[in-house]
Short mmCIF file of C-alpha atoms in Angstrom, two decimals:
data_model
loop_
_atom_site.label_atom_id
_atom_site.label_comp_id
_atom_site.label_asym_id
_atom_site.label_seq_id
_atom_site.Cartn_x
_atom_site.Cartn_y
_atom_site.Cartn_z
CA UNK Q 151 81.03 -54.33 -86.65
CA UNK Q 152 79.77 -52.69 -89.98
CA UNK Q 153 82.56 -53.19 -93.03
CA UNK Q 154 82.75 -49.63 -94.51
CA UNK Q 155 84.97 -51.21 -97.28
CA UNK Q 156 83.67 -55.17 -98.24
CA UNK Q 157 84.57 -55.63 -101.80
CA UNK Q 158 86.03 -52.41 -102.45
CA UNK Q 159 89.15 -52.60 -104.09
CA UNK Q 160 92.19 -50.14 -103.06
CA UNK Q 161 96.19 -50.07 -103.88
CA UNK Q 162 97.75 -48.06 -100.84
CA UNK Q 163 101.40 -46.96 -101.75
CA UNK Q 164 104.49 -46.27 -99.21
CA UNK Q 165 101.99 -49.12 -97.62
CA UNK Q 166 104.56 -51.82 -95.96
CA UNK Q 167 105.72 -48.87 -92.80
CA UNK Q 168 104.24 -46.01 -90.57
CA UNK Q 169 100.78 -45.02 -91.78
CA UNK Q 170 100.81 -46.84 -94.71
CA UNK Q 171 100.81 -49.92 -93.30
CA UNK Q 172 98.46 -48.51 -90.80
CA UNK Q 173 95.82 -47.75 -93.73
CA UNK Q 174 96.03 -51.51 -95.24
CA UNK Q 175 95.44 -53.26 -92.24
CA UNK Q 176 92.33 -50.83 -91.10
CA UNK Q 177 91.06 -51.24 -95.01
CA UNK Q 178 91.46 -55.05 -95.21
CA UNK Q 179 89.58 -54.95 -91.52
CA UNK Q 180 86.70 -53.25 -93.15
CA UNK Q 181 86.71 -55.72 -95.90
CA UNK Q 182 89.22 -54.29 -99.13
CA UNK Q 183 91.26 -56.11 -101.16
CA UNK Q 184 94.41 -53.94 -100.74
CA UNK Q 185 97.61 -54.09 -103.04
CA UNK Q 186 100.43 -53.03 -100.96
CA UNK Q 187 103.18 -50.81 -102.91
CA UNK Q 188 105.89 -50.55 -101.27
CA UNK Q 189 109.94 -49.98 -102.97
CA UNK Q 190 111.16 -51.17 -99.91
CA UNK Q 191 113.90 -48.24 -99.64
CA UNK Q 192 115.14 -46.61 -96.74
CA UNK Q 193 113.18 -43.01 -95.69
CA UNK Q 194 115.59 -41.05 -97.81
CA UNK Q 195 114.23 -43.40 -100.98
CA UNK Q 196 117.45 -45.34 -101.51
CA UNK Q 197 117.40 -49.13 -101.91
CA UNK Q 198 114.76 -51.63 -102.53
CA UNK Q 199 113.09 -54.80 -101.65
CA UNK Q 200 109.82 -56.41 -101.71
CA UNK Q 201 109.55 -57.87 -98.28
CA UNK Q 202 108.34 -55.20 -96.26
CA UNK Q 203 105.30 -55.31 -98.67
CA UNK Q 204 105.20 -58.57 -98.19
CA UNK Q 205 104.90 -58.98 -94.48
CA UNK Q 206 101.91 -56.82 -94.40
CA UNK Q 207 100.22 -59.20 -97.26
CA UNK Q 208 101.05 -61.84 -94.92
CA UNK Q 209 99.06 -60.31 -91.91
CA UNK Q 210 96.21 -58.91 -93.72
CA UNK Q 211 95.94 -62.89 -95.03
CA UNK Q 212 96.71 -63.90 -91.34
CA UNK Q 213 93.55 -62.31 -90.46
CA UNK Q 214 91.47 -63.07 -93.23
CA UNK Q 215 91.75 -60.65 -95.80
CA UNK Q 216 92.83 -60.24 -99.11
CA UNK Q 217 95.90 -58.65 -100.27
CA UNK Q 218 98.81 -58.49 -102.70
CA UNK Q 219 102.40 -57.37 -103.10
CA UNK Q 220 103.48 -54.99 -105.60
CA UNK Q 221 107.29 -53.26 -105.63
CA UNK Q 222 106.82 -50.91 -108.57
CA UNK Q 223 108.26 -47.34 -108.34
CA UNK Q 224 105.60 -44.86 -107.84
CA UNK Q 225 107.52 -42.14 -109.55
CA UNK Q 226 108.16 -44.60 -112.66
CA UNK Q 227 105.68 -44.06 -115.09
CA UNK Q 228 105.24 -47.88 -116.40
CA UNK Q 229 105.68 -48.92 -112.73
CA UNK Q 230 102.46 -46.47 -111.56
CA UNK Q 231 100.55 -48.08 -115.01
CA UNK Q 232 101.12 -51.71 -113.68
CA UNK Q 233 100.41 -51.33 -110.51
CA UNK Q 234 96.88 -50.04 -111.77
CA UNK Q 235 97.09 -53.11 -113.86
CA UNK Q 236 97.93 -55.68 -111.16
CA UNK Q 237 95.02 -54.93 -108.71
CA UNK Q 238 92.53 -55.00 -111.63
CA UNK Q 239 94.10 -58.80 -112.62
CA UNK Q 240 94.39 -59.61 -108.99
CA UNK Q 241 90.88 -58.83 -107.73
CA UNK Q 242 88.82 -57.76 -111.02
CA UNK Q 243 88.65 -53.83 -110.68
CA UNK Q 244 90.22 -50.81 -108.92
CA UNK Q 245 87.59 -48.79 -106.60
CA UNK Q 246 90.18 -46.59 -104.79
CA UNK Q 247 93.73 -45.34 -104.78
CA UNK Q 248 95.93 -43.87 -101.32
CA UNK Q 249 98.96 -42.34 -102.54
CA UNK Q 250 101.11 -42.34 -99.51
CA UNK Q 251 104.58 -43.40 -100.31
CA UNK Q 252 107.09 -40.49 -99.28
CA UNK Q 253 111.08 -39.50 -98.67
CA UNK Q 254 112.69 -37.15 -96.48
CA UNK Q 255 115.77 -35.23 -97.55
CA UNK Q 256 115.78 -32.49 -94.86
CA UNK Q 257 118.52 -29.53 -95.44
CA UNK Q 258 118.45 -26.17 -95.30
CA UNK Q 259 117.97 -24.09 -98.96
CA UNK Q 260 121.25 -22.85 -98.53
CA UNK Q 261 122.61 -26.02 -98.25
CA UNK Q 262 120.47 -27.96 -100.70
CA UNK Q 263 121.86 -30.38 -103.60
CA UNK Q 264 120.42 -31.04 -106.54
CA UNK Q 265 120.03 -34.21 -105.92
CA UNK Q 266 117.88 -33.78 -102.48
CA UNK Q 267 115.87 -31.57 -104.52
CA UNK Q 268 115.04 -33.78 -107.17
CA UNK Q 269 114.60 -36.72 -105.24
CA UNK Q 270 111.89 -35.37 -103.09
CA UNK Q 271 110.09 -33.70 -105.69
CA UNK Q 272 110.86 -37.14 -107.66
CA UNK Q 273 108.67 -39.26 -105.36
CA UNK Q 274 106.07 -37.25 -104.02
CA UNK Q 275 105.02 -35.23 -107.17
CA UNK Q 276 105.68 -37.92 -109.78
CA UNK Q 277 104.91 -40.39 -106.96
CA UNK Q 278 101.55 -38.61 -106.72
CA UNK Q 279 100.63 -37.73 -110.42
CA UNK Q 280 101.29 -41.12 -111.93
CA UNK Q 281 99.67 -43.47 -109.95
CA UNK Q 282 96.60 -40.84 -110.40
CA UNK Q 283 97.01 -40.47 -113.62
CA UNK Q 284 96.56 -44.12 -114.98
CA UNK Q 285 93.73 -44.80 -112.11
CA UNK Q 286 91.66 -41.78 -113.75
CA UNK Q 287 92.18 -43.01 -116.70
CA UNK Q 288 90.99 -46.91 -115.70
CA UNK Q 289 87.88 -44.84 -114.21
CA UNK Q 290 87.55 -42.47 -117.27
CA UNK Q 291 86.89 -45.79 -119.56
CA UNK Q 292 84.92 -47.85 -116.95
CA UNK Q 293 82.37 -44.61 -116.61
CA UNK Q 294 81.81 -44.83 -120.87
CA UNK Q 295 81.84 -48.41 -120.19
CA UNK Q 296 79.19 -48.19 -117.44
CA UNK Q 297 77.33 -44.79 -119.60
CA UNK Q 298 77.47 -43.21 -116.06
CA UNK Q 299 79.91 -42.33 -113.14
CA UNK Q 300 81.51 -44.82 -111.46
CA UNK Q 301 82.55 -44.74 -107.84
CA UNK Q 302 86.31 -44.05 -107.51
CA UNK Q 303 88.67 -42.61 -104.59
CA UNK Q 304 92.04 -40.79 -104.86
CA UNK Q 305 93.15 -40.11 -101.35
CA UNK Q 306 96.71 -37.92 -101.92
CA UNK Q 307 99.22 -37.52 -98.81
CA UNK Q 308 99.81 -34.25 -97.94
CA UNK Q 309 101.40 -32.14 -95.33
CA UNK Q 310 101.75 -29.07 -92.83
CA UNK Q 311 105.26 -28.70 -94.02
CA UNK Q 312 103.60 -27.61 -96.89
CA UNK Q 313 99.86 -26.25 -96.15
CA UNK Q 314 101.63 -23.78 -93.60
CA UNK Q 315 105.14 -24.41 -93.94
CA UNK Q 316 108.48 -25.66 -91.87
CA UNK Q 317 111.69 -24.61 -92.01
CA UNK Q 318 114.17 -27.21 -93.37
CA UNK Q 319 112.06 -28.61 -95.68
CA UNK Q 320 111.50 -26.31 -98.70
CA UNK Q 321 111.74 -29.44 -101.31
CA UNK Q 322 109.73 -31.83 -98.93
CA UNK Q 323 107.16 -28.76 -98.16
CA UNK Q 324 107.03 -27.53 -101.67
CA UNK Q 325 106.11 -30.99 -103.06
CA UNK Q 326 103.20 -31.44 -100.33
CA UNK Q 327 101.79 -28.05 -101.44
CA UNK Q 328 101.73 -29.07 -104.92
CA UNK Q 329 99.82 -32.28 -103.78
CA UNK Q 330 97.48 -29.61 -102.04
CA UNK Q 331 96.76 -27.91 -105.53
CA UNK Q 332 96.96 -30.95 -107.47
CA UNK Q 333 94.16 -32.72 -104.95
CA UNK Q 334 91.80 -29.27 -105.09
CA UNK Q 335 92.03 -29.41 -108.86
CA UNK Q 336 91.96 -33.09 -109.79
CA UNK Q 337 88.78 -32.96 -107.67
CA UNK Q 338 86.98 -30.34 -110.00
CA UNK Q 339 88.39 -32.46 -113.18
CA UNK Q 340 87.25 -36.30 -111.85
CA UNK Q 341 83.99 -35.39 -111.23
CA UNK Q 342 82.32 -36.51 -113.76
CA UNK Q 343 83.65 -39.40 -113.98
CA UNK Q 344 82.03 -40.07 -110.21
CA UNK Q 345 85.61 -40.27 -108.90
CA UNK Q 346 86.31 -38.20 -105.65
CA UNK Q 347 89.70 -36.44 -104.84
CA UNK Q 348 90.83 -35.38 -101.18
CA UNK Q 349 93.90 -35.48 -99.09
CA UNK Q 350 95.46 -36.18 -95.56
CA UNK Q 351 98.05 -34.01 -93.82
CA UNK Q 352 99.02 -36.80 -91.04
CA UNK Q 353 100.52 -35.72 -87.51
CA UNK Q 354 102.38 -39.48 -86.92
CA UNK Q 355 105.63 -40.63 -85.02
CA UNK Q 356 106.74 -42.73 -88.01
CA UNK Q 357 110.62 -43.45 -88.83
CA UNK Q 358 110.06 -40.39 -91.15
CA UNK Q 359 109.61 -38.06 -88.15
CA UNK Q 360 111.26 -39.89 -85.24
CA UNK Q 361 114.20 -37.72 -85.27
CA UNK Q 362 112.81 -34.30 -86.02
CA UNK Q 363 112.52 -33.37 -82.82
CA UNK Q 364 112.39 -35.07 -79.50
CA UNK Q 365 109.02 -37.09 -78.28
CA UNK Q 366 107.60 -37.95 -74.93
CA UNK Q 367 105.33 -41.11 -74.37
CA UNK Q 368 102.03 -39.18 -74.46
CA UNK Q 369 103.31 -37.13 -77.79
CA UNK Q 370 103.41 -40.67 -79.45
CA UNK Q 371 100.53 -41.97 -78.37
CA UNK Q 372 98.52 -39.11 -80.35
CA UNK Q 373 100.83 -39.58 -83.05
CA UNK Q 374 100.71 -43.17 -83.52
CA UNK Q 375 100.07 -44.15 -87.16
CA UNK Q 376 96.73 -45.56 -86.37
CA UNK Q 377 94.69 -42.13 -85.79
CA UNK Q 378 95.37 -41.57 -89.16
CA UNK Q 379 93.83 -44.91 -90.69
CA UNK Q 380 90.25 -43.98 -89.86
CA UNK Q 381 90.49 -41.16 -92.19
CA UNK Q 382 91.77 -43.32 -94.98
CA UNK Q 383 89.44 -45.88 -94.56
CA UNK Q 384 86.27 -43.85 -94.41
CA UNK Q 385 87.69 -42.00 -97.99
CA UNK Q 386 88.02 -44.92 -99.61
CA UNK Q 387 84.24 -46.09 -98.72
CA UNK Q 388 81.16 -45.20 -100.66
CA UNK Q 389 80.24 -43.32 -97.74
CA UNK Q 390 82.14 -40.77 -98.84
CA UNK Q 391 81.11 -39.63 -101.89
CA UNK Q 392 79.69 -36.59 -100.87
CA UNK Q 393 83.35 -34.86 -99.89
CA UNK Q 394 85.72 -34.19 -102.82
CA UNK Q 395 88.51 -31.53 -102.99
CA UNK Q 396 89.27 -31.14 -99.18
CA UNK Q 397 92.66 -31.53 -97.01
CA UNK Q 398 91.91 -33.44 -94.19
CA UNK Q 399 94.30 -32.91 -90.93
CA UNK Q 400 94.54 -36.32 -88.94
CA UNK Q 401 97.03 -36.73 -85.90
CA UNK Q 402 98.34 -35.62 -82.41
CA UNK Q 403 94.65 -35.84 -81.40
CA UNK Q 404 92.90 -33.89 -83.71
CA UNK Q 405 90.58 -34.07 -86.84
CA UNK Q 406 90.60 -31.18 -88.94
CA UNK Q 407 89.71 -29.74 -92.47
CA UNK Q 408 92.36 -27.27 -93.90
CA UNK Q 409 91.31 -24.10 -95.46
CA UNK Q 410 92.98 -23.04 -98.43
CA UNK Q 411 94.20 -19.65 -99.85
CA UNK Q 412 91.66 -17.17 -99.73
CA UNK Q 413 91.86 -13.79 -101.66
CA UNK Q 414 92.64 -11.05 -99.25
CA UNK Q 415 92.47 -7.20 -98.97
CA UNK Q 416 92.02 -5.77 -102.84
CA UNK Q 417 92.67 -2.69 -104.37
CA UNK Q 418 92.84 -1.28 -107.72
CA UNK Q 419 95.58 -1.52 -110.02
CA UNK Q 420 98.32 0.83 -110.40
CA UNK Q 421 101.24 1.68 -112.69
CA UNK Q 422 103.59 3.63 -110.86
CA UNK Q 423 105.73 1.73 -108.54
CA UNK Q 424 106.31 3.88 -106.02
CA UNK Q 425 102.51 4.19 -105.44
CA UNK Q 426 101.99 0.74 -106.16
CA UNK Q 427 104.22 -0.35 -103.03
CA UNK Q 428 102.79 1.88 -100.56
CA UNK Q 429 99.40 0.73 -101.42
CA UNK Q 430 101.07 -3.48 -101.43
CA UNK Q 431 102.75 -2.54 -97.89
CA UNK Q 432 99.64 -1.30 -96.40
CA UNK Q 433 97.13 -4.22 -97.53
CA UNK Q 434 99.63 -6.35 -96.92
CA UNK Q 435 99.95 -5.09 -93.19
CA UNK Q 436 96.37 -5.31 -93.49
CA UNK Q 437 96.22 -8.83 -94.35
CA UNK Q 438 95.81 -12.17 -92.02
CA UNK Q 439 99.80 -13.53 -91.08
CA UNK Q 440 100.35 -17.06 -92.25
CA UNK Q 441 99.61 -20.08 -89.87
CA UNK Q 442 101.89 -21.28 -87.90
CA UNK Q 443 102.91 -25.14 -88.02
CA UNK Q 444 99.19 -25.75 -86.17
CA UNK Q 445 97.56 -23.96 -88.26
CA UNK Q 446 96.45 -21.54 -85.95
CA UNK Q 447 99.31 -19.48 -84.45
CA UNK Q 448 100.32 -16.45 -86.17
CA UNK Q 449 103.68 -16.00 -87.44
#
């Protein structure tokens, strides 16, 4: 079987559960050297350990491969920087990062703390930019280094919560947007540093979506963790240098590519506000509806 990944190097975070654990066992099959980052908390983020991490270093070693531990907070800022750190000491360079860690904190906005607010936007924003942030920046040097672009990955996790949207969820959907916007745009930055941005939106029966809703046998078999890997591990190869600044839909039996926003009907500017709304309220009647959760019903 061809190794899409030998040698490459790739930190996967959130990676000890679900589909995280899902991507380091599919990368270190195809050959990686994976750092698994995992906190070790519970899915709404509290608590830590180490061990989860470490079980899945354990198998990837069982069966051959190379991997390594790491418990840093994504959302920390000195945590994302050594975790950056650690896989270059542990295995010489940093080819690819998978930012997949991730906490739920479902309420309703009328209902919402603080707290679940902040948390959410906590882990996957911050959990998304910093990480990034210090493995462009490895990149950024090794491309002067190298006097040309090097060959770097930045797979973001994404979701429909937030690419079409979900009731229940405006922290959890508004921070999976952002990642949207911050993939698209990080793409058009990295560039020329030869380092490629895209994301996943994953359809998976995880413990983050177990009890959203109820599942038959057949609905879990499309949305085990493991249709979801492919995706990840074909990102992270050289193969896929080509694609930069897309959101890739993976899950409940489907590949897909989402299409972002799109400017609509257009007219010209006015001043008066009466005017102005009966010309907003017709193009806006005009106008295609917003997807529905599958991206393709109406609402």
């Amino acid at each position: 079987m061809a190794r899409l990944c030998e040698g490459r190097v790739a930190i996967v975070t959130g990676g000890a559960r679900g589909v995280g654990r899902e991507h380091c066992l599919m990368l270190a099959e195809h050959g990686a050297k994976v750092v698994v980052n995992d906190l070790g908390g519970d899915r709404s983020g509290k608590g830590n350990d180490v061990g989860p991490a470490q079980q899945v270093v354990d198998e990837i070693k069982a069966m051959g491969g190379e991997a390594v531990a790491n418990g840093d907070d994504v959302s920390d800022w000195n945590g994302a920087k050594h975790m950056i750190e650690q896989a270059v000491e542990a295995f010489g360079k940093l080819d690819a990062i998978v930012l997949n860690a991730g906490i739920l904190r479902d309420r309703m906005l009328v209902n919402m703390s603080e707290d679940e607010w902040d948390a959410v936007i906590k882990v996957h924003l911050k959990g998304t930019f910093a990480p990034a942030r210090h493995a462009a920046a490895y990149w950024r040097d090794q491309a002067k280094l190298k006097g040309g672009p090097v060959d770097g990955r930045i797979i973001t996790t994404t979701s429909v919560s937030g690419i079409y949207g979900n009731i229940g969820q405006t922290n959890y959907g508004a921070a999976k947007a952002g990642i949207a916007s911050f993939t698209i745009i990080a793409a058009r930055e990295l560039g020329r540093y030869g380092v490629t941005v895209n994301s996943i939106s994953p359809s998976a029966f995880t413990r983050m979506t177990e009890d959203l809703r109820e599942y038959s046998e057949e609905d879990k078999k499309r949305r085990d963790p493991k249709w979801i890997a492919p995706v990840a591990t074909w990102l992270v190869s050289e193969d896929s240098r080509e694609v930069t600044g897309r959101v890739f839909q993976a899950g409940n039996g489907i590949f897909a590519v989402a299409e972002g926003w799109h400017k609509g009907p257009t007219v010209d500017q006015i001043m008066d506000p009466v005017q102005a709304g009966k010309v907003l309220g017709e193009i806006a009647r005009k106008a295609r509806k917003n997807a529905g959760m599958n991206g393709l019903d109406l609402d």
